[in-house]
Amino acid sequence: MIWMPLLALILGVLIAWWLPTPSKGVLGNYLSVAALAGMDTIIGGMRAALERSFDRVVFASGFAVNMITAAGLAYFGDQIGLDLFLAAVVVLGGRIFVNLSLIRRHLLSRVETNGGGDVSAPPAADPAGQ
Amino acid sequence: MNPSDRKTRQSSWLMPLTIACALLGLMGTWAYKNEVVNRETGGGRATPLATSILKTARQQDDEYREEIIALRGKLADLEQAAAERSKLAKVMSDEMQSVRVFAGFVDVEGPGITILLRDSPNAPTIVSPEIAERYLIHDIDIVRVVNELRAAGAEVLAVDGHRLTSRSFIRCVGPVIHVDGVPVSSPFTIQAIGDPETLKSAVDLPGGVLSGMRALDQEMVEVIVEEKLRIPAYSGSSKIQYAKPAEPVKS
């Protein structure tokens, strides 16, 4: 089941590749910041899933609000001549690294408890992450 | 924890994550495609509008230029037609023609030289901006060459096919050089009609206008002697708004 999000990601890329780009206007320039926000939320969600604290409402709202905030910040920054999108890039980029390291630790500790077994298998006992 | 509990727990994060991943793939790819388009059109954040305006303006500019050339040609034809009818008109037409050559309103040909200036392809890649600057051709380099050619008796000059007139200007606007408002880029062709030997020796003078560039990189400069050179007419506006012919001063 772990491959389903991965498959969805590839599917999304393929669909966007075949579809014409919808926003050639100014809006398109904020897509990249929004995509970064989405990436951050997804990695945060993965971490929460591993920590067993995943909440679909928190996840869905975070996904939408973070994207809008990041894109909105970038837009506002462009209006006042300040590279505010950098704030979003730094914070979101930093958080992606932090969450990825936590995910790595979770998976590593699980590999240890399973004696090098299947990582994608549902967790046995809570490994109580570091 | 029983298996069914585990199952619901798992499916509770799987579906949102899957949907979010699909959206991310969609948006990320669109952002990428958008960026590729931006890079190709030379635009960046919030500049597509400016790019399209510039494109329209340039197109219109070209159209006006063609119109000016066509109208001037028509005017010359009319004068010629008048000249065929009367002797006075013929004398006037000849006089007009020489004035036109001086003003730059007709194509001209004659012996001269062509000078090619180009940004050095051998510039060192990792140097300070000040040094990298020296490997590029600047507006001032062209101005100095043109000035030197004029001093050496060049009668008609053109930069990248743009005829220079008494009102011409050459200046740098950001990364490009404008000749009478028309952007030109490296390699720059400077054509001059005049005595080829005099012109050539004037620019080849040791310590002269080209020596600095030649010392840096021989490939930046090329001087070609031409037996016959054709320089097109000036195609820009010739509107005079403020200056008016003055009354002769009585002495």
Coordinates of C-alpha atoms in Angstrom, one line a residue:
Chain A
M1 CA 0.0 0.0 0.0
I2 CA 3.0 2.3 0.5
W3 CA 3.4 2.7 -3.2
M4 CA 0.0 4.2 -3.8
P5 CA 1.1 7.8 -3.1
L6 CA 4.1 7.3 -5.2
L7 CA 2.0 6.0 -8.1
A8 CA -0.4 8.9 -7.6
L9 CA 2.6 11.3 -7.8
I10 CA 3.7 9.8 -11.1
L11 CA 0.2 9.8 -12.4
G12 CA -0.1 13.5 -11.5
V13 CA 3.1 14.3 -13.4
L14 CA 2.0 12.4 -16.4
I15 CA -1.4 14.1 -16.5
A16 CA 0.1 17.6 -16.1
W17 CA 2.6 16.6 -18.8
W18 CA 0.0 15.8 -21.4
L19 CA -2.5 18.5 -20.4
P20 CA -1.7 22.0 -21.6
T21 CA -0.3 24.3 -19.0
P22 CA -3.4 26.1 -17.6
S23 CA -1.9 29.3 -16.2
K24 CA 0.5 31.1 -18.5
G25 CA -0.2 34.3 -16.7
V26 CA 1.2 35.8 -13.5
L27 CA -0.5 33.1 -11.4
G28 CA 1.8 30.5 -12.9
N29 CA 4.8 32.1 -11.3
Y30 CA 3.5 31.2 -7.8
L31 CA 2.8 27.6 -8.6
S32 CA 6.4 26.6 -7.7
V33 CA 6.1 28.1 -4.3
A34 CA 2.7 26.4 -3.8
A35 CA 4.2 23.1 -5.0
L36 CA 7.0 23.4 -2.4
A37 CA 4.3 24.0 0.3
G38 CA 2.5 20.9 -0.9
M39 CA 5.7 18.9 -0.7
D40 CA 6.3 20.1 2.8
T41 CA 2.8 19.1 3.9
I42 CA 3.1 15.7 2.4
I43 CA 6.4 15.0 4.0
G44 CA 4.9 16.3 7.3
G45 CA 2.0 13.9 6.8
M46 CA 4.3 11.0 6.2
R47 CA 6.1 11.8 9.4
A48 CA 2.8 12.0 11.3
A49 CA 1.7 8.7 9.9
L50 CA 4.8 7.1 11.1
E51 CA 4.3 8.7 14.5
R52 CA 0.7 7.6 14.5
S53 CA -0.6 11.1 15.0
F54 CA -2.0 11.5 11.5
D55 CA -5.2 13.5 11.3
R56 CA -6.8 13.8 7.9
V57 CA -8.5 17.1 8.7
V58 CA -5.2 18.6 9.9
F59 CA -3.5 17.2 6.8
A60 CA -6.1 18.4 4.3
S61 CA -6.4 21.9 5.9
G62 CA -2.6 22.2 6.1
F63 CA -2.2 21.2 2.5
A64 CA -4.6 23.9 1.3
V65 CA -3.7 26.6 3.7
N66 CA 0.1 26.2 3.4
M67 CA -0.2 26.4 -0.4
I68 CA -2.4 29.5 -0.4
T69 CA -0.2 31.2 2.3
A70 CA 3.0 30.4 0.5
A71 CA 1.7 31.6 -2.9
G72 CA 0.0 34.6 -1.3
L73 CA 3.2 35.6 0.5
A74 CA 5.1 35.4 -2.8
Y75 CA 2.4 37.5 -4.5
F76 CA 2.4 40.1 -1.7
G77 CA 6.2 40.2 -1.8
D78 CA 6.1 40.9 -5.6
Q79 CA 3.6 43.7 -5.0
I80 CA 5.8 45.5 -2.4
G81 CA 9.1 44.7 -4.1
L82 CA 10.3 42.4 -1.4
D83 CA 11.4 38.8 -2.1
L84 CA 9.0 37.4 0.5
F85 CA 8.8 34.1 -1.4
L86 CA 12.3 33.5 0.1
A87 CA 10.7 33.3 3.5
A88 CA 8.4 30.5 2.4
V89 CA 11.3 28.8 0.6
V90 CA 13.6 28.9 3.6
V91 CA 11.0 27.8 6.2
L92 CA 9.4 25.1 4.0
G93 CA 12.8 23.8 2.7
G94 CA 14.1 23.7 6.3
R95 CA 11.0 21.8 7.5
I96 CA 11.3 19.3 4.7
F97 CA 14.8 18.4 5.8
V98 CA 13.8 18.2 9.5
N99 CA 10.8 16.0 8.7
L100 CA 12.8 13.8 6.4
S101 CA 15.5 13.2 9.1
L102 CA 12.7 12.3 11.5
I103 CA 11.2 9.9 9.0
R104 CA 14.6 8.3 8.4
R105 CA 15.1 7.8 12.2
H106 CA 11.7 6.2 12.5
L107 CA 12.4 3.8 9.6
L108 CA 15.9 3.0 10.9
S109 CA 14.6 2.2 14.4
R110 CA 11.9 0.0 12.9
V111 CA 14.5 -1.8 10.8
E112 CA 16.4 -2.5 14.0
T113 CA 13.4 -3.8 15.9
N114 CA 12.4 -5.9 12.9
G115 CA 15.9 -7.3 12.6
G116 CA 16.3 -5.8 9.1
G117 CA 12.9 -7.0 8.0
D118 CA 10.4 -5.5 5.6
V119 CA 10.4 -1.8 6.1
S120 CA 7.1 -1.2 4.3
A121 CA 5.3 -3.7 6.5
P122 CA 2.8 -2.2 9.0
P123 CA 4.5 -1.2 12.2
A124 CA 4.5 -3.9 14.9
A125 CA 4.9 -2.2 18.3
D126 CA 5.2 1.6 18.5
P127 CA 8.9 2.1 18.1
A128 CA 8.6 5.3 20.1
G129 CA 10.6 7.6 17.9
Q130 CA 13.6 9.5 19.1
Chain B
M1 CA -3.6 -3.4 18.8
N2 CA -5.7 -5.7 16.6
P3 CA -5.4 -6.1 12.8
S4 CA -8.6 -4.2 12.0
D5 CA -7.6 -1.3 14.1
R6 CA -4.3 -1.2 12.2
K7 CA -6.1 -1.3 8.9
T8 CA -8.3 1.7 9.6
R9 CA -5.4 3.6 10.9
Q10 CA -3.4 2.9 7.8
S11 CA -6.2 3.8 5.4
S12 CA -6.8 7.0 7.3
W13 CA -3.5 8.4 6.1
L14 CA -3.1 6.5 2.9
M15 CA -6.0 8.2 0.9
P16 CA -5.3 11.8 1.9
L17 CA -1.6 11.3 1.2
T18 CA -2.3 9.7 -2.2
I19 CA -4.6 12.6 -3.3
A20 CA -2.1 15.1 -2.0
C21 CA 0.7 13.4 -3.9
A22 CA -1.3 13.4 -7.1
L23 CA -1.9 17.1 -6.7
L24 CA 1.7 17.7 -6.0
G25 CA 2.7 15.9 -9.1
L26 CA 0.3 18.0 -11.1
M27 CA 1.4 21.3 -9.6
G28 CA 5.1 20.6 -9.6
T29 CA 5.0 19.6 -13.3
W30 CA 2.9 22.7 -14.2
A31 CA 5.4 24.9 -12.3
Y32 CA 8.2 23.2 -14.2
K33 CA 6.6 23.7 -17.6
N34 CA 5.8 27.2 -16.7
E35 CA 9.4 27.9 -15.8
V36 CA 10.6 26.4 -19.0
V37 CA 8.3 28.7 -21.0
N38 CA 9.5 31.7 -18.9
R39 CA 13.1 30.8 -19.5
E40 CA 12.5 30.6 -23.3
T41 CA 10.7 33.9 -23.5
G42 CA 13.3 35.5 -21.3
G43 CA 10.7 36.5 -18.8
G44 CA 10.7 35.6 -15.1
R45 CA 8.5 36.3 -12.1
A46 CA 5.7 38.7 -13.2
T47 CA 7.3 39.6 -16.6
P48 CA 5.2 37.8 -19.3
L49 CA 3.1 40.9 -19.7
A50 CA 6.2 43.1 -20.2
T51 CA 7.6 40.6 -22.7
S52 CA 4.4 40.7 -24.8
I53 CA 4.2 44.5 -24.8
L54 CA 7.8 44.7 -25.9
K55 CA 7.2 42.2 -28.7
T56 CA 4.2 44.2 -30.0
A57 CA 6.1 47.5 -29.8
R58 CA 9.1 46.0 -31.8
Q59 CA 6.7 44.7 -34.4
Q60 CA 5.1 48.1 -34.8
D61 CA 8.5 49.7 -34.9
D62 CA 9.5 47.5 -37.9
E63 CA 6.3 48.4 -39.7
Y64 CA 6.8 52.1 -39.3
R65 CA 10.4 51.8 -40.5
E66 CA 9.2 50.1 -43.7
E67 CA 6.6 52.8 -44.2
I68 CA 9.2 55.5 -43.8
I69 CA 11.4 54.0 -46.4
A70 CA 8.5 53.5 -48.8
L71 CA 7.3 57.1 -48.4
R72 CA 10.8 58.6 -48.9
G73 CA 11.1 56.5 -52.1
K74 CA 7.8 57.8 -53.3
L75 CA 8.9 61.4 -52.6
A76 CA 12.1 60.9 -54.6
D77 CA 10.1 59.5 -57.5
L78 CA 7.8 62.5 -57.5
E79 CA 10.8 64.8 -57.5
Q80 CA 12.3 62.9 -60.4
A81 CA 9.1 63.2 -62.3
A82 CA 9.0 66.9 -61.8
A83 CA 12.7 67.1 -62.8
E84 CA 12.0 65.6 -66.1
R85 CA 9.6 68.4 -66.9
S86 CA 11.8 71.4 -66.1
K87 CA 15.4 72.3 -66.0
L88 CA 15.2 74.2 -62.7
A89 CA 13.6 71.2 -61.1
K90 CA 16.4 69.0 -62.4
V91 CA 19.1 71.2 -60.8
M92 CA 17.1 71.2 -57.6
S93 CA 16.7 67.4 -57.7
D94 CA 20.5 66.9 -58.1
E95 CA 21.1 69.2 -55.2
M96 CA 18.5 67.4 -53.1
Q97 CA 20.2 64.1 -53.9
S98 CA 23.5 65.2 -52.5
V99 CA 21.8 66.6 -49.4
R100 CA 20.0 63.2 -49.0
V101 CA 23.3 61.4 -49.1
F102 CA 24.6 63.7 -46.4
A103 CA 21.5 63.3 -44.3
G104 CA 21.4 59.5 -44.8
F105 CA 18.1 59.2 -46.6
V106 CA 19.4 57.1 -49.6
D107 CA 21.3 53.9 -49.9
V108 CA 24.9 54.6 -50.8
E109 CA 27.8 52.5 -52.0
G110 CA 31.6 53.0 -52.3
P111 CA 34.9 51.7 -51.1
G112 CA 35.6 51.5 -47.4
I113 CA 36.2 49.2 -44.5
T114 CA 34.2 46.9 -42.3
I115 CA 35.2 46.5 -38.6
L116 CA 33.8 43.6 -36.7
L117 CA 33.8 43.8 -32.9
R118 CA 32.7 40.8 -30.9
D119 CA 32.6 39.7 -27.2
S120 CA 35.6 37.6 -26.5
P121 CA 34.8 33.9 -26.7
N122 CA 38.0 33.2 -24.7
A123 CA 37.1 35.1 -21.6
P124 CA 38.2 33.3 -18.5
T125 CA 35.2 31.8 -16.8
I126 CA 36.0 32.3 -13.1
V127 CA 37.1 35.9 -12.6
S128 CA 35.8 39.0 -10.9
P129 CA 33.0 40.9 -12.7
E130 CA 35.4 43.8 -13.3
I131 CA 37.7 41.6 -15.3
A132 CA 34.9 39.8 -17.2
E133 CA 33.6 43.2 -18.2
R134 CA 36.7 43.9 -20.2
Y135 CA 36.1 40.9 -22.4
L136 CA 32.8 42.4 -23.6
I137 CA 32.3 45.0 -26.2
H138 CA 30.8 48.1 -24.7
D139 CA 28.9 51.1 -26.2
I140 CA 32.0 53.3 -25.6
D141 CA 34.1 51.0 -27.7
I142 CA 31.8 51.4 -30.7
V143 CA 31.5 55.2 -30.1
R144 CA 35.3 55.5 -30.1
V145 CA 35.7 53.5 -33.3
V146 CA 33.0 55.5 -35.0
N147 CA 34.6 58.7 -33.8
E148 CA 38.0 57.7 -35.1
L149 CA 36.6 56.7 -38.4
R150 CA 34.8 60.1 -38.8
A151 CA 38.0 61.8 -37.9
A152 CA 39.8 59.8 -40.6
G153 CA 37.3 61.1 -43.2
A154 CA 34.7 58.4 -43.3
E155 CA 31.8 59.8 -45.3
V156 CA 29.0 57.4 -44.4
L157 CA 28.9 55.1 -41.4
A158 CA 26.6 52.3 -40.3
V159 CA 26.5 50.1 -37.2
D160 CA 25.0 46.6 -37.7
G161 CA 23.3 48.0 -40.9
H162 CA 21.9 51.1 -39.1
R163 CA 23.0 54.2 -41.0
L164 CA 24.4 56.8 -38.7
T165 CA 23.2 60.3 -39.1
S166 CA 24.1 63.6 -37.5
R167 CA 21.6 62.8 -34.7
S168 CA 22.6 59.2 -34.1
F169 CA 23.4 58.0 -30.7
I170 CA 25.0 54.8 -29.4
R171 CA 24.5 53.8 -25.8
C172 CA 24.1 50.8 -23.6
V173 CA 20.7 49.9 -22.2
G174 CA 21.2 47.1 -19.7
P175 CA 22.8 44.2 -21.4
V176 CA 22.3 45.4 -25.0
I177 CA 23.6 48.3 -27.0
H178 CA 21.1 50.6 -28.7
V179 CA 21.9 52.4 -32.0
D180 CA 19.3 55.1 -32.5
G181 CA 17.1 53.1 -30.2
V182 CA 17.4 49.9 -32.1
P183 CA 19.0 47.1 -30.1
V184 CA 22.1 45.4 -31.5
S185 CA 24.3 42.7 -30.1
S186 CA 27.7 41.1 -30.6
P187 CA 29.2 40.7 -33.1
F188 CA 28.9 44.4 -34.0
T189 CA 29.6 45.4 -37.6
I190 CA 30.8 48.9 -38.2
Q191 CA 30.9 49.9 -41.9
A192 CA 32.5 53.0 -43.2
I193 CA 32.7 54.4 -46.7
G194 CA 35.8 56.5 -47.4
D195 CA 39.4 56.0 -48.5
P196 CA 40.0 52.4 -47.3
E197 CA 43.8 52.8 -46.6
T198 CA 43.3 56.0 -44.6
L199 CA 40.5 54.5 -42.6
K200 CA 42.4 51.2 -41.9
S201 CA 45.5 53.0 -40.8
A202 CA 43.5 55.3 -38.5
V203 CA 42.0 52.4 -36.6
D204 CA 45.2 50.3 -36.6
L205 CA 47.2 53.1 -35.0
P206 CA 49.4 51.7 -32.2
G207 CA 47.7 52.7 -28.9
G208 CA 44.6 53.6 -31.0
V209 CA 41.0 52.7 -30.5
L210 CA 41.4 48.9 -31.2
S211 CA 44.7 48.3 -29.5
G212 CA 43.1 47.7 -26.0
M213 CA 40.8 45.0 -27.3
R214 CA 43.5 43.4 -29.5
A215 CA 45.8 43.2 -26.5
L216 CA 43.2 41.3 -24.6
D217 CA 42.1 39.0 -27.3
Q218 CA 42.9 39.1 -31.0
E219 CA 39.6 37.5 -31.9
M220 CA 37.6 40.5 -30.6
V221 CA 38.6 42.7 -33.6
E222 CA 38.5 42.1 -37.3
V223 CA 39.2 44.8 -39.9
I224 CA 38.2 44.1 -43.5
V225 CA 39.1 46.3 -46.5
E226 CA 36.2 46.5 -48.9
E227 CA 36.3 47.5 -52.5
K228 CA 32.6 48.1 -52.7
L229 CA 30.4 48.6 -49.7
R230 CA 26.7 49.2 -49.6
I231 CA 25.1 51.0 -46.7
P232 CA 21.3 51.3 -46.4
A233 CA 19.4 54.5 -45.8
Y234 CA 18.5 55.7 -42.4
S235 CA 15.1 54.3 -41.6
G236 CA 14.3 56.2 -38.4
S237 CA 12.3 59.3 -37.8
S238 CA 13.6 62.7 -39.1
K239 CA 11.2 64.9 -37.3
I240 CA 12.5 68.2 -36.2
Q241 CA 10.3 69.8 -33.6
Y242 CA 12.3 72.7 -32.0
A243 CA 15.0 73.8 -34.4
K244 CA 13.9 76.3 -37.0
P245 CA 15.9 77.9 -39.8
A246 CA 17.1 81.3 -38.4
E247 CA 17.0 84.6 -40.3
P248 CA 20.4 85.5 -41.8
V249 CA 22.3 87.8 -39.5
K250 CA 22.8 91.3 -41.1
S251 CA 26.4 92.4 -40.8

